[in-house]
PDB file of C-alpha atoms and ligand atoms in Angstrom:
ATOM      1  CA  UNK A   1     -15.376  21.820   0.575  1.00  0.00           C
ATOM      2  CA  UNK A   2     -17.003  20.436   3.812  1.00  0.00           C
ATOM      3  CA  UNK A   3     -14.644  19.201   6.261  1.00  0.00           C
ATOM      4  CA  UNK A   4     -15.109  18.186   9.691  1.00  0.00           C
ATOM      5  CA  UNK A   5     -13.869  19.778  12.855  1.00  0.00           C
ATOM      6  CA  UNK A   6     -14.487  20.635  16.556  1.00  0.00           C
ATOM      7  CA  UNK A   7     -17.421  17.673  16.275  1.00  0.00           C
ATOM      8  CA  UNK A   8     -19.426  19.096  12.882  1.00  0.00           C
ATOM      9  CA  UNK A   9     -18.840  19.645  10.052  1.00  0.00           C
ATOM     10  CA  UNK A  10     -17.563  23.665   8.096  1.00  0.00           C
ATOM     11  CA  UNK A  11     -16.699  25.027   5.486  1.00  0.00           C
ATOM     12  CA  UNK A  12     -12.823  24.294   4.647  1.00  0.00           C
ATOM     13  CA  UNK A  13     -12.647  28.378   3.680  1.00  0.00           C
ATOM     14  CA  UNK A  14     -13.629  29.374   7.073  1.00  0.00           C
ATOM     15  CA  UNK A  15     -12.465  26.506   9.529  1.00  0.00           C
ATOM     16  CA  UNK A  16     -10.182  27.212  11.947  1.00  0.00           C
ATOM     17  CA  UNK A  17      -7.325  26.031  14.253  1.00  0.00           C
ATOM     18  CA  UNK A  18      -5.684  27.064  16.986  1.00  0.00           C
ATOM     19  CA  UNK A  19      -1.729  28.531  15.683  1.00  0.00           C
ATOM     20  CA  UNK A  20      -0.721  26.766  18.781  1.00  0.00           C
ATOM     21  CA  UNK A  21      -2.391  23.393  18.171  1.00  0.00           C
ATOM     22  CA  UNK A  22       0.309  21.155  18.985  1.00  0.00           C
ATOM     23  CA  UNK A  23       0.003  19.234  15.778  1.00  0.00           C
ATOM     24  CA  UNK A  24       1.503  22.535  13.952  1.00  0.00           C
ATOM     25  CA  UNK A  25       4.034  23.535  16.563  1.00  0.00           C
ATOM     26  CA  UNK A  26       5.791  20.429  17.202  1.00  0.00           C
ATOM     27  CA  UNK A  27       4.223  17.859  14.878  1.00  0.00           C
ATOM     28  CA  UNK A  28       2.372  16.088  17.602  1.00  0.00           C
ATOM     29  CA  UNK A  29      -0.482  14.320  15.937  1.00  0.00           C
ATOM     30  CA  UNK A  30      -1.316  11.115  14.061  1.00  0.00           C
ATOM     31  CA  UNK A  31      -3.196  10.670  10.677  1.00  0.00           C
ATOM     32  CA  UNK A  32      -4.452   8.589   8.716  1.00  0.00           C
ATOM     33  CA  UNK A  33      -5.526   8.198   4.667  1.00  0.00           C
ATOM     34  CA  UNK A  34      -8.721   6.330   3.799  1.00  0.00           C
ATOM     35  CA  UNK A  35      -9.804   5.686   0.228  1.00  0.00           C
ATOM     36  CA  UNK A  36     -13.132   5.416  -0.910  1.00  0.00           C
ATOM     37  CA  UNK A  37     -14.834   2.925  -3.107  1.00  0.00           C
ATOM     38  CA  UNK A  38     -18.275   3.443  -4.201  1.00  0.00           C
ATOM     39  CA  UNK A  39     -18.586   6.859  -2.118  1.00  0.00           C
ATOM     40  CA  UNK A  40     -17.427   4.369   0.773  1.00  0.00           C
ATOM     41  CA  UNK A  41     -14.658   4.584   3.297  1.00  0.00           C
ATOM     42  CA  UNK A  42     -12.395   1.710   2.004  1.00  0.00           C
ATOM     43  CA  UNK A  43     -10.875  -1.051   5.387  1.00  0.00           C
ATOM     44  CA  UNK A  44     -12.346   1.846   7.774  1.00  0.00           C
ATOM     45  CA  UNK A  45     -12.250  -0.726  10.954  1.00  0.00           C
ATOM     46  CA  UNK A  46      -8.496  -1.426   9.996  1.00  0.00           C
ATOM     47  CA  UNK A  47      -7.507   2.417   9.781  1.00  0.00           C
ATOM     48  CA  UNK A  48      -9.455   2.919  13.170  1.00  0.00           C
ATOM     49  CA  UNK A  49      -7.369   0.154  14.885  1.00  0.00           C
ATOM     50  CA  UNK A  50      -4.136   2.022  13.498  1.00  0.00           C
ATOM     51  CA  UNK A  51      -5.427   5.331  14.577  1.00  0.00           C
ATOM     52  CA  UNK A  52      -5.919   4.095  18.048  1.00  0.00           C
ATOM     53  CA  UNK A  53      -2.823   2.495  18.356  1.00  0.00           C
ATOM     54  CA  UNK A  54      -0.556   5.626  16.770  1.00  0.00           C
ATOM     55  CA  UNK A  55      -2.664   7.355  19.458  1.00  0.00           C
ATOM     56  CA  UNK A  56      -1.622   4.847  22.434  1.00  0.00           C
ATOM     57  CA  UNK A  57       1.653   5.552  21.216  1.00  0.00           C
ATOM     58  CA  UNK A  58       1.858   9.156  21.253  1.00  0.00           C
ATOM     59  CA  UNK A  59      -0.122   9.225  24.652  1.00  0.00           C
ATOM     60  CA  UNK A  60      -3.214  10.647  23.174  1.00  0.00           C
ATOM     61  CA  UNK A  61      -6.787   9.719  24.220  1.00  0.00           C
ATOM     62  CA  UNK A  62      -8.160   6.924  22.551  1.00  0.00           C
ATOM     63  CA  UNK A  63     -10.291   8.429  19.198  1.00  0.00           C
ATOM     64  CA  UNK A  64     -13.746   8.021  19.424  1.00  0.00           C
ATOM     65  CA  UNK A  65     -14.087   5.921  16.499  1.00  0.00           C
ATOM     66  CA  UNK A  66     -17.832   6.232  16.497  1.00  0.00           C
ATOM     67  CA  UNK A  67     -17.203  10.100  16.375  1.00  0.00           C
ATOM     68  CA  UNK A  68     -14.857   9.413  13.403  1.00  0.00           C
ATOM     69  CA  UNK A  69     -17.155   7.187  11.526  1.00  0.00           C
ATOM     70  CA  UNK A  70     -19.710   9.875  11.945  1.00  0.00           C
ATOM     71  CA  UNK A  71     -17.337  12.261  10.351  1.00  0.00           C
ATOM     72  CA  UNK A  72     -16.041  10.810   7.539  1.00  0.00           C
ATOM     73  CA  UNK A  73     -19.841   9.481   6.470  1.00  0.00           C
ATOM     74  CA  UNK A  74     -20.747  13.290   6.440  1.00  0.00           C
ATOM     75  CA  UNK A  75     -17.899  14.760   4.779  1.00  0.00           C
ATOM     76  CA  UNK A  76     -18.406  12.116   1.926  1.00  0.00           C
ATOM     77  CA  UNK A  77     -22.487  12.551   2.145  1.00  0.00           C
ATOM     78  CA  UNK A  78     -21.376  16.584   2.255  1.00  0.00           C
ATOM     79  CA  UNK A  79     -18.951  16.911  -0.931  1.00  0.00           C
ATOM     80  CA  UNK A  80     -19.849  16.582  -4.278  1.00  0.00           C
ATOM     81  CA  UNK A  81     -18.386  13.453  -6.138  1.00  0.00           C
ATOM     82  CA  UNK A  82     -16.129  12.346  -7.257  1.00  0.00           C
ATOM     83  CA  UNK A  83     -14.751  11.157  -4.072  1.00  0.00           C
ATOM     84  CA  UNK A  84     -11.318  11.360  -3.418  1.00  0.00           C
ATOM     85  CA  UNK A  85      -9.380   9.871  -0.723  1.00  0.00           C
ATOM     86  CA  UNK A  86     -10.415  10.837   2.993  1.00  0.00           C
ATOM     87  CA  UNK A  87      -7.579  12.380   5.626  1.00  0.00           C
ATOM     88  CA  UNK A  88      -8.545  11.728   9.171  1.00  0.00           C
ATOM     89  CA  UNK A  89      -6.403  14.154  11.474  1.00  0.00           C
ATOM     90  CA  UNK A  90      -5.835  13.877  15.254  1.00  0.00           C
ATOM     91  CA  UNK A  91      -3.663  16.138  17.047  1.00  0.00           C
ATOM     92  CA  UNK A  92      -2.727  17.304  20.675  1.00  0.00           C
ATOM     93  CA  UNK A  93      -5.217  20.283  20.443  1.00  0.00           C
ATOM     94  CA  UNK A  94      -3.798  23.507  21.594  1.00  0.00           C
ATOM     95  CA  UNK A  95      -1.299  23.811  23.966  1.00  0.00           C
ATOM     96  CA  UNK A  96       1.697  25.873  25.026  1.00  0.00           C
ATOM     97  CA  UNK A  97       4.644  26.544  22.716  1.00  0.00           C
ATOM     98  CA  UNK A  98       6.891  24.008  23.517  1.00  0.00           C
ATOM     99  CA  UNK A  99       6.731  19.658  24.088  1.00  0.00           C
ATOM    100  CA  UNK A 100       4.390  19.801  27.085  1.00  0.00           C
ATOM    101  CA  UNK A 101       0.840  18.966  26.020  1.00  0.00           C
ATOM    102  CA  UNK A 102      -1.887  21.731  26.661  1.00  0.00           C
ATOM    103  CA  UNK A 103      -5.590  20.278  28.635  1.00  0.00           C
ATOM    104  CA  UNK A 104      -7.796  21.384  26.075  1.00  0.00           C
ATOM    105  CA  UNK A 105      -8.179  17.891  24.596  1.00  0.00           C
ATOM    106  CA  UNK A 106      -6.932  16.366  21.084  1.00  0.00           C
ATOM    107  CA  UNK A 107      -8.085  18.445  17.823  1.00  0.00           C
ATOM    108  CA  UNK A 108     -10.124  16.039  15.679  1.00  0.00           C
ATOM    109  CA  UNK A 109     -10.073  17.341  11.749  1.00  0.00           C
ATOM    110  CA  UNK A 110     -11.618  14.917   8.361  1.00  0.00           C
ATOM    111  CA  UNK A 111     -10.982  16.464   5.370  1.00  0.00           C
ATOM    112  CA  UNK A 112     -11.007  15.208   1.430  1.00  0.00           C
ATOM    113  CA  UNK A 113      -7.863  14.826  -0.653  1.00  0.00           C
ATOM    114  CA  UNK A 114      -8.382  14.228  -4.776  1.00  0.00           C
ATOM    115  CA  UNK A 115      -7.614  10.740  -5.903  1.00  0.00           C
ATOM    116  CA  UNK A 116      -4.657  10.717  -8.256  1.00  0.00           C
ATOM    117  CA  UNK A 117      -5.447   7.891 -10.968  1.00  0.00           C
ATOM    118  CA  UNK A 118      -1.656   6.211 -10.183  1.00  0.00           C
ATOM    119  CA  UNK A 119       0.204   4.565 -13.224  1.00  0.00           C
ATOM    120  CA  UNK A 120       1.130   1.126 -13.139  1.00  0.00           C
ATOM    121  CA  UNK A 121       4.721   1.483 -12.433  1.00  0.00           C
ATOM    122  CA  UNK A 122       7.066   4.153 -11.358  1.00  0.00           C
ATOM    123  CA  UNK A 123      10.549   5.091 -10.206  1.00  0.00           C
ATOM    124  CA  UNK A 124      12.284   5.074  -7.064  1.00  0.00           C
ATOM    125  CA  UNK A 125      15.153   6.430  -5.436  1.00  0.00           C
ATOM    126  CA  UNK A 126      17.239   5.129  -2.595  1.00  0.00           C
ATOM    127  CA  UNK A 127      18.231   7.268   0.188  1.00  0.00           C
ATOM    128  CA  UNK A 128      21.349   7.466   2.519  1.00  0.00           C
ATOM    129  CA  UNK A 129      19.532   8.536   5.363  1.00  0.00           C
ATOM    130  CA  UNK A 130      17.817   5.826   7.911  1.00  0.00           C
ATOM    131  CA  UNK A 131      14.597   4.971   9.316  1.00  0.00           C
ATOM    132  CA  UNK A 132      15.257   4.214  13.352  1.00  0.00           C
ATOM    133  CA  UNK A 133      13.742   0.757  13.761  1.00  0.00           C
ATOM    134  CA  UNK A 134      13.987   1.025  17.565  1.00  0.00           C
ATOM    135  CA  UNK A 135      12.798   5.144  17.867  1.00  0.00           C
ATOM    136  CA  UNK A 136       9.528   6.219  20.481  1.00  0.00           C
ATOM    137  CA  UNK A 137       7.794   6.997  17.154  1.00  0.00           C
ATOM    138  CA  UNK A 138       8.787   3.869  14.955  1.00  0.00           C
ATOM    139  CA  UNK A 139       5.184   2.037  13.438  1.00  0.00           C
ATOM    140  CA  UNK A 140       2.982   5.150  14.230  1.00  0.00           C
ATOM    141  CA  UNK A 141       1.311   7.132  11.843  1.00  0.00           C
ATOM    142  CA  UNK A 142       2.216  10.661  13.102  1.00  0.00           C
ATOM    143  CA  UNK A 143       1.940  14.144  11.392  1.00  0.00           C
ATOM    144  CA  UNK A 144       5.944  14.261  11.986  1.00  0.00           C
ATOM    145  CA  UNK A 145       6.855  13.561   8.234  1.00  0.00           C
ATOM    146  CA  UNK A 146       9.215  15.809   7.280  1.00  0.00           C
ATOM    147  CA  UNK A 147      11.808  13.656   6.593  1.00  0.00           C
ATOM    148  CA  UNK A 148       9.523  12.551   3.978  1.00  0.00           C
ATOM    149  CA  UNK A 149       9.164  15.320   2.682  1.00  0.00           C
ATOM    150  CA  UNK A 150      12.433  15.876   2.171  1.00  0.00           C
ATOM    151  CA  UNK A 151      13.000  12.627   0.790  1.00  0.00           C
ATOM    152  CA  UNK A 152      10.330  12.991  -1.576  1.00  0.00           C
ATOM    153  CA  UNK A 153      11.660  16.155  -3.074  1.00  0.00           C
ATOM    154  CA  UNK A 154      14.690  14.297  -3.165  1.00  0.00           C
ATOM    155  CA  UNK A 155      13.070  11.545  -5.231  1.00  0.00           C
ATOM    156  CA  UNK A 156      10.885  14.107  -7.393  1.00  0.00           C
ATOM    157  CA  UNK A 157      14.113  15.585  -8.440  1.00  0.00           C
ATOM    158  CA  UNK A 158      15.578  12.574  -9.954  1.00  0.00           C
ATOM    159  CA  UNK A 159      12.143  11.909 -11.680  1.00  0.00           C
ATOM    160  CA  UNK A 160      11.294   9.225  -9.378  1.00  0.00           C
ATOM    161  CA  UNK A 161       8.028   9.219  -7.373  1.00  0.00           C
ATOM    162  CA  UNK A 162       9.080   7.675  -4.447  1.00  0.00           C
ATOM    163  CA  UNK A 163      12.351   7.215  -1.974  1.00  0.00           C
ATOM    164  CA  UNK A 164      13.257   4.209   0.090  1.00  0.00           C
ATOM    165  CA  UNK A 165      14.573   3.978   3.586  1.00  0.00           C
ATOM    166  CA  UNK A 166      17.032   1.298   4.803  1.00  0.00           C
ATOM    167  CA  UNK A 167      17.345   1.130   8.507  1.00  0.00           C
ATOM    168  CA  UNK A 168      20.387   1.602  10.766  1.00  0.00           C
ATOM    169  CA  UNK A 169      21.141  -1.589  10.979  1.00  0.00           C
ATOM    170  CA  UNK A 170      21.416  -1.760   6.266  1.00  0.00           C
ATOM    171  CA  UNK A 171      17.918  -3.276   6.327  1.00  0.00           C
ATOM    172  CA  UNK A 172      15.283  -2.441   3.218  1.00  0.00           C
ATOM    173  CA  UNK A 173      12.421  -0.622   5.109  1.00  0.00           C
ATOM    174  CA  UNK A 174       9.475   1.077   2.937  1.00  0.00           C
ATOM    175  CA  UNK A 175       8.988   4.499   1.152  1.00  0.00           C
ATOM    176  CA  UNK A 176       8.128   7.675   2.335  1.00  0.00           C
ATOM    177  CA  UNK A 177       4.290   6.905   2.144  1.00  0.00           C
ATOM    178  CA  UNK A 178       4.526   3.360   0.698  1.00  0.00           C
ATOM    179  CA  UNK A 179       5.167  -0.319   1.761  1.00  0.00           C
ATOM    180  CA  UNK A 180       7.870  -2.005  -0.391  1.00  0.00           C
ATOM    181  CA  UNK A 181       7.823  -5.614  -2.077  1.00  0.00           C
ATOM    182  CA  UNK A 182      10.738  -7.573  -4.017  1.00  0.00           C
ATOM    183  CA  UNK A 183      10.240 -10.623  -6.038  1.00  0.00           C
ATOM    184  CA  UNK A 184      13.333 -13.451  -5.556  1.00  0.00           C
ATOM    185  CA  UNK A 185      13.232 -16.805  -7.847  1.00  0.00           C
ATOM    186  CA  UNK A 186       9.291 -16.305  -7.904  1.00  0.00           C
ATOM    187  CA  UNK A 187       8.972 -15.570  -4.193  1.00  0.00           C
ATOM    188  CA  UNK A 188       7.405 -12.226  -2.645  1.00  0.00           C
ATOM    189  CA  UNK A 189       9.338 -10.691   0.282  1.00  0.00           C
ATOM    190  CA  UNK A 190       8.537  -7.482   2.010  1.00  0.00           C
ATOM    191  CA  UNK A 191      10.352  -6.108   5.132  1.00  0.00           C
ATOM    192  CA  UNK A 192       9.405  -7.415   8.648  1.00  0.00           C
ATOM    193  CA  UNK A 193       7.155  -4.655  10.547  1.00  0.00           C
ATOM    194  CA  UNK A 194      10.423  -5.266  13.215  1.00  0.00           C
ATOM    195  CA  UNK A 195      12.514  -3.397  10.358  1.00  0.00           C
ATOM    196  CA  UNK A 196      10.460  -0.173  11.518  1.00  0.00           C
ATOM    197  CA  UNK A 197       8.077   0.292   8.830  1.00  0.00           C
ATOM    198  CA  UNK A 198       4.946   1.304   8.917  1.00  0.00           C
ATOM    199  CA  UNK A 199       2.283  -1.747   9.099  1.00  0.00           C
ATOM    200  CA  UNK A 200       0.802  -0.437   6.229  1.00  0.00           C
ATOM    201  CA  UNK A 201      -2.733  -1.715   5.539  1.00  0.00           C
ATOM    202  CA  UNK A 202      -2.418  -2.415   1.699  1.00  0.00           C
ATOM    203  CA  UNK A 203       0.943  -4.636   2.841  1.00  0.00           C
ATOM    204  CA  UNK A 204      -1.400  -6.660   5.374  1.00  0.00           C
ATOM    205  CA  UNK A 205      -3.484  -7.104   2.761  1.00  0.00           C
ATOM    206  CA  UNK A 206      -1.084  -7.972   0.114  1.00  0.00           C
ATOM    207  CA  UNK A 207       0.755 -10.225   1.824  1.00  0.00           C
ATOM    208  CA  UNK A 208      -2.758 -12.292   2.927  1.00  0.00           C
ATOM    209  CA  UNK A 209      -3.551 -12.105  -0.743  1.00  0.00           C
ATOM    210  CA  UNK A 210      -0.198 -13.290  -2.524  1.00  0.00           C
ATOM    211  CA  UNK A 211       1.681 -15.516   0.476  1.00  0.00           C
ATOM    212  CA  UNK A 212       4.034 -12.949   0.831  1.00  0.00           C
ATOM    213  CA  UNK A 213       7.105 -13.767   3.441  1.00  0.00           C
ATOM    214  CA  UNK A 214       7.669 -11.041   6.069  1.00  0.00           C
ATOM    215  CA  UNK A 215      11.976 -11.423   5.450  1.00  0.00           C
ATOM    216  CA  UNK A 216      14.848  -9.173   6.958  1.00  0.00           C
ATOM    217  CA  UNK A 217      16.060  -8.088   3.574  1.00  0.00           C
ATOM    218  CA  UNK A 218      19.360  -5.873   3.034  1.00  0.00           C
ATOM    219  CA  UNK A 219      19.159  -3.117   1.136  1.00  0.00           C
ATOM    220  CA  UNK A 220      21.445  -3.862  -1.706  1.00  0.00           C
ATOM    221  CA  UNK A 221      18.463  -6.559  -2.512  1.00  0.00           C
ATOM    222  CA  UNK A 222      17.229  -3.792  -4.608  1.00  0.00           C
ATOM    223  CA  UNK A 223      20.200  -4.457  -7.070  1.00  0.00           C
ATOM    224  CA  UNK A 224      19.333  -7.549  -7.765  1.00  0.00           C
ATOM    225  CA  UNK A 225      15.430  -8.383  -7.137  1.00  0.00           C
ATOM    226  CA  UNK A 226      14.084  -9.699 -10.355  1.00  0.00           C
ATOM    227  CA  UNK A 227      10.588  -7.625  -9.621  1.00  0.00           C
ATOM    228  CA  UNK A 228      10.220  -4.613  -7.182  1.00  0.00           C
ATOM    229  CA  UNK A 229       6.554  -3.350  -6.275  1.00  0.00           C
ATOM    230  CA  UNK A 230       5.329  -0.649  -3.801  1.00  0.00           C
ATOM    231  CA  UNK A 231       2.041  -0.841  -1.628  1.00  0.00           C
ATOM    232  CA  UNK A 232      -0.094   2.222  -0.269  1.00  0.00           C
ATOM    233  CA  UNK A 233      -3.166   3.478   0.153  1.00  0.00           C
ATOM    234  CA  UNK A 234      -3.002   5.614  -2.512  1.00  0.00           C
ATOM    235  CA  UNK A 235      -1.014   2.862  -5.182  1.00  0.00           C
ATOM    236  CA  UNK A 236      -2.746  -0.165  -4.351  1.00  0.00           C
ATOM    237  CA  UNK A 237       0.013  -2.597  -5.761  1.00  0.00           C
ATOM    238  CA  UNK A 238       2.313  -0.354  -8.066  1.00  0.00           C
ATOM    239  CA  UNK A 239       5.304  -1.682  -9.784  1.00  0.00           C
ATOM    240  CA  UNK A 240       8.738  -0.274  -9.778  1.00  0.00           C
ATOM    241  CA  UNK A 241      10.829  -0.494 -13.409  1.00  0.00           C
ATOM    242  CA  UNK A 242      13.467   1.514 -12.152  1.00  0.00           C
ATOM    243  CA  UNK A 243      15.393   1.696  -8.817  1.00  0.00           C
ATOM    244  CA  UNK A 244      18.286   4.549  -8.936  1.00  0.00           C
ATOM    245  CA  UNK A 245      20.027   3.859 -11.749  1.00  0.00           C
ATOM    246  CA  UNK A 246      18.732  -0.033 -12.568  1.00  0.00           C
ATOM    247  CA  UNK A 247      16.335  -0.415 -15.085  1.00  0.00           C
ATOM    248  CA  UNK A 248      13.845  -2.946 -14.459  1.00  0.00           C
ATOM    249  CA  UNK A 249      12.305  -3.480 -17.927  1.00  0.00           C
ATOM    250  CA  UNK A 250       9.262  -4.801 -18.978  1.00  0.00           C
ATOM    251  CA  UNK A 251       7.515  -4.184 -15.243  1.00  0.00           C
ATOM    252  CA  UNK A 252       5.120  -5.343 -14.284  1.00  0.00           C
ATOM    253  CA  UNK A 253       6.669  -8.467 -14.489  1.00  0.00           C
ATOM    254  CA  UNK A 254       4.823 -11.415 -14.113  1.00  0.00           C
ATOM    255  CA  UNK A 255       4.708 -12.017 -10.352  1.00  0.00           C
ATOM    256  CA  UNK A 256       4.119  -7.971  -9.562  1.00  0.00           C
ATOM    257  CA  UNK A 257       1.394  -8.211 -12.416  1.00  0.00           C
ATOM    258  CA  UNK A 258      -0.361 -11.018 -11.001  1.00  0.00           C
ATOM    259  CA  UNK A 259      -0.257  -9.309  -6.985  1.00  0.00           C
ATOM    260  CA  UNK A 260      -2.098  -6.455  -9.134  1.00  0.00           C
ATOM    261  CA  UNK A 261      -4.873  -8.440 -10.937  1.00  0.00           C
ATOM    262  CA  UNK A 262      -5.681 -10.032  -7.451  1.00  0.00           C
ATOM    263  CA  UNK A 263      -5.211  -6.551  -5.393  1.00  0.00           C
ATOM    264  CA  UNK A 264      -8.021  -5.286  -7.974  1.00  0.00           C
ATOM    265  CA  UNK A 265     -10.174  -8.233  -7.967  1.00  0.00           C
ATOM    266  CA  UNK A 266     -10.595  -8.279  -4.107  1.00  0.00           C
ATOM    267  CA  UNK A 267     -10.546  -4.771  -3.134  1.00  0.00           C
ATOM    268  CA  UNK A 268     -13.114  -3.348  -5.930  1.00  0.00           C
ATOM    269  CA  UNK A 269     -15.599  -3.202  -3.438  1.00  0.00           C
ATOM    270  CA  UNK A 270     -15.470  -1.518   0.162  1.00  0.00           C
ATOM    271  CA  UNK A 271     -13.629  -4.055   2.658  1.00  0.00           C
ATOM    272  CA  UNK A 272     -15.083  -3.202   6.063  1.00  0.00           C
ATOM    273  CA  UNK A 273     -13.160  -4.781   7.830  1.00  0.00           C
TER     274      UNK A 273
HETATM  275  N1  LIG B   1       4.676   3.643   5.044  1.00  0.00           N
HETATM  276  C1  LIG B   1       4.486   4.947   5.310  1.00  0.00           C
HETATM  277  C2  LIG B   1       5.582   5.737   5.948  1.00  0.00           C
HETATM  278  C3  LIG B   1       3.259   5.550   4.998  1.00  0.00           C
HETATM  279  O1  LIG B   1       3.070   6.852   5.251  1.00  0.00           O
HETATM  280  C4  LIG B   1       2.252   4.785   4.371  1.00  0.00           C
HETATM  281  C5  LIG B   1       0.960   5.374   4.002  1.00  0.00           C
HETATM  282  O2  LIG B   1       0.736   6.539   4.099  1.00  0.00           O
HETATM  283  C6  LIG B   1       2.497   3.444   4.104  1.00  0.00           C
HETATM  284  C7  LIG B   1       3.724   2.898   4.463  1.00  0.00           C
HETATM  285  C8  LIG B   1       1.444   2.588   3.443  1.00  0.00           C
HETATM  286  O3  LIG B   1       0.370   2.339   4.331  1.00  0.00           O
HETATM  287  P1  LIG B   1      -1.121   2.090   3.821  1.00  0.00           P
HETATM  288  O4  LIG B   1      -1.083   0.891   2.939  1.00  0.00           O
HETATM  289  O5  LIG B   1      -1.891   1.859   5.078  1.00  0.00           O
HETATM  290  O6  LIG B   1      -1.533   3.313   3.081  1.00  0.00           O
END
């Protein structure tokens, strides 16, 4: 595979990064996922704008979104299809072992993830550990997921594909790599972007496509939400027909089904921006 690094693009076999980039030594780096539709970045100005601000956050320099453009256009013109899902990476660059940031300048990598056709509802866990609405990191995308990781495998072991986070103060906050969604007497209500999720950029466009209300929402609303429905780059809208041990039969239900048909109808094509 072609991927793009160090301002061209190389072969995946034979590119090459520093062992002390700081994106592998302490996790200092942001990311983000793009999907493709028609061989076509998919809301490419929208991941951009997130890019730059997880970068403002982290104290990077600003991406050079022309640079990035440029990038992900030849790794898709590069690769044979089908086209899966692009991964923009941007780290601290190499630097010395330890928090201080090196000089050399961020490390700039877009690669190509497959596209896993998702079904239309899944499983999810909830898990006793908390999202920090108020941490230095809270609403960036950074390369520091391992406690998603580990809340994945967490999920993956109870046959669930994803886990969600409350925060510390008992709110519902989002999945591991997902936005999340309940459905109360016919209303949709996702968490406020204050409850320290991630603005996700299938939730933005959800909730401008179904009315959603941005609504603090505890956590035990998961035990009785008459739909439940998960948003990501890589689910669109999925629904959820079970959450730990509460079935949720016959989901989609109608509301979740419907945020689906017009998820698909408006987002079949590339949305730039
Ligand atoms: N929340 C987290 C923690 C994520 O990692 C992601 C996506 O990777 C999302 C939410 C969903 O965001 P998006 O819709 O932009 O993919």
């Amino acid at each position: 595979m072609k991927i793009w690094l160090d301002g061209g693009l190389q072969d995946s076999e034979s590119a090459r990064v520093s062992v002390f980039d700081h994106g592998l030594t302490v996790g200092d780096g942001i990311f983000e996922t793009v999907k493709t539709v028609d061989g076509r970045p998919f809301a490419l100005t929208r991941h951009l704008d997130r890019l730059t601000r997880s970068a403002r956050g982290l104290g990077l320099p600003d991406p050079d979104h022309d640079e990035v453009r440029r990038a992900c256009a030849a790794v898709l013109e590069a690769n044979p299809a089908p086209l899966g899902r692009l991964r923009i990476t941007y780290t601290g660059g190499h630097g010395p072992l330890g928090s201080d940031r090196g000089d050399r300048g961020p490390t700039l990598v877009v690669a190509l993830g497959a596209t896993n056709r998702r079904p239309d509802s899944t499983a999810v866990i909830t898990v006793p550990w908390t999202r920090n609405e108020r941490g230095a990191l809270t609403g960036l995308k950074t390369t520091s997921y391992a406690e998603n990781v580990v809340a994945l495998a967490r999920a993956r072991e109870r046959g669930a594909s994803e886990a969600l986070f409350g925060n510390t103060a008992g709110q519902l906050c989002e999945g591991t790599g997902s936005n999340v969604f309940v459905v109360l007497d016919g209303e949709i209500h996702t968490p406020p972007l204050a409850s320290g999720c991630l603005a996700g950029i299938t939730r933005a466009l959800a909730i401008a496509w179904t009315g959603a209300e941005e609504t603090d929402l505890p956590l035990d609303v998961l035990e009785r939400a008459d739909e439940v429905f998960l948003t990501s780059t890589l689910r669109d809208v999925q629904a959820v027909h079970r959450v730990d041990e509460r079935e949720l039969p016959g989901a989609p239900g109608p509301v979740t089904a419907k945020a689906m048909r017009i998820f698909d109808e408006r987002s079949g094509h590339d949305l730039d921006p």
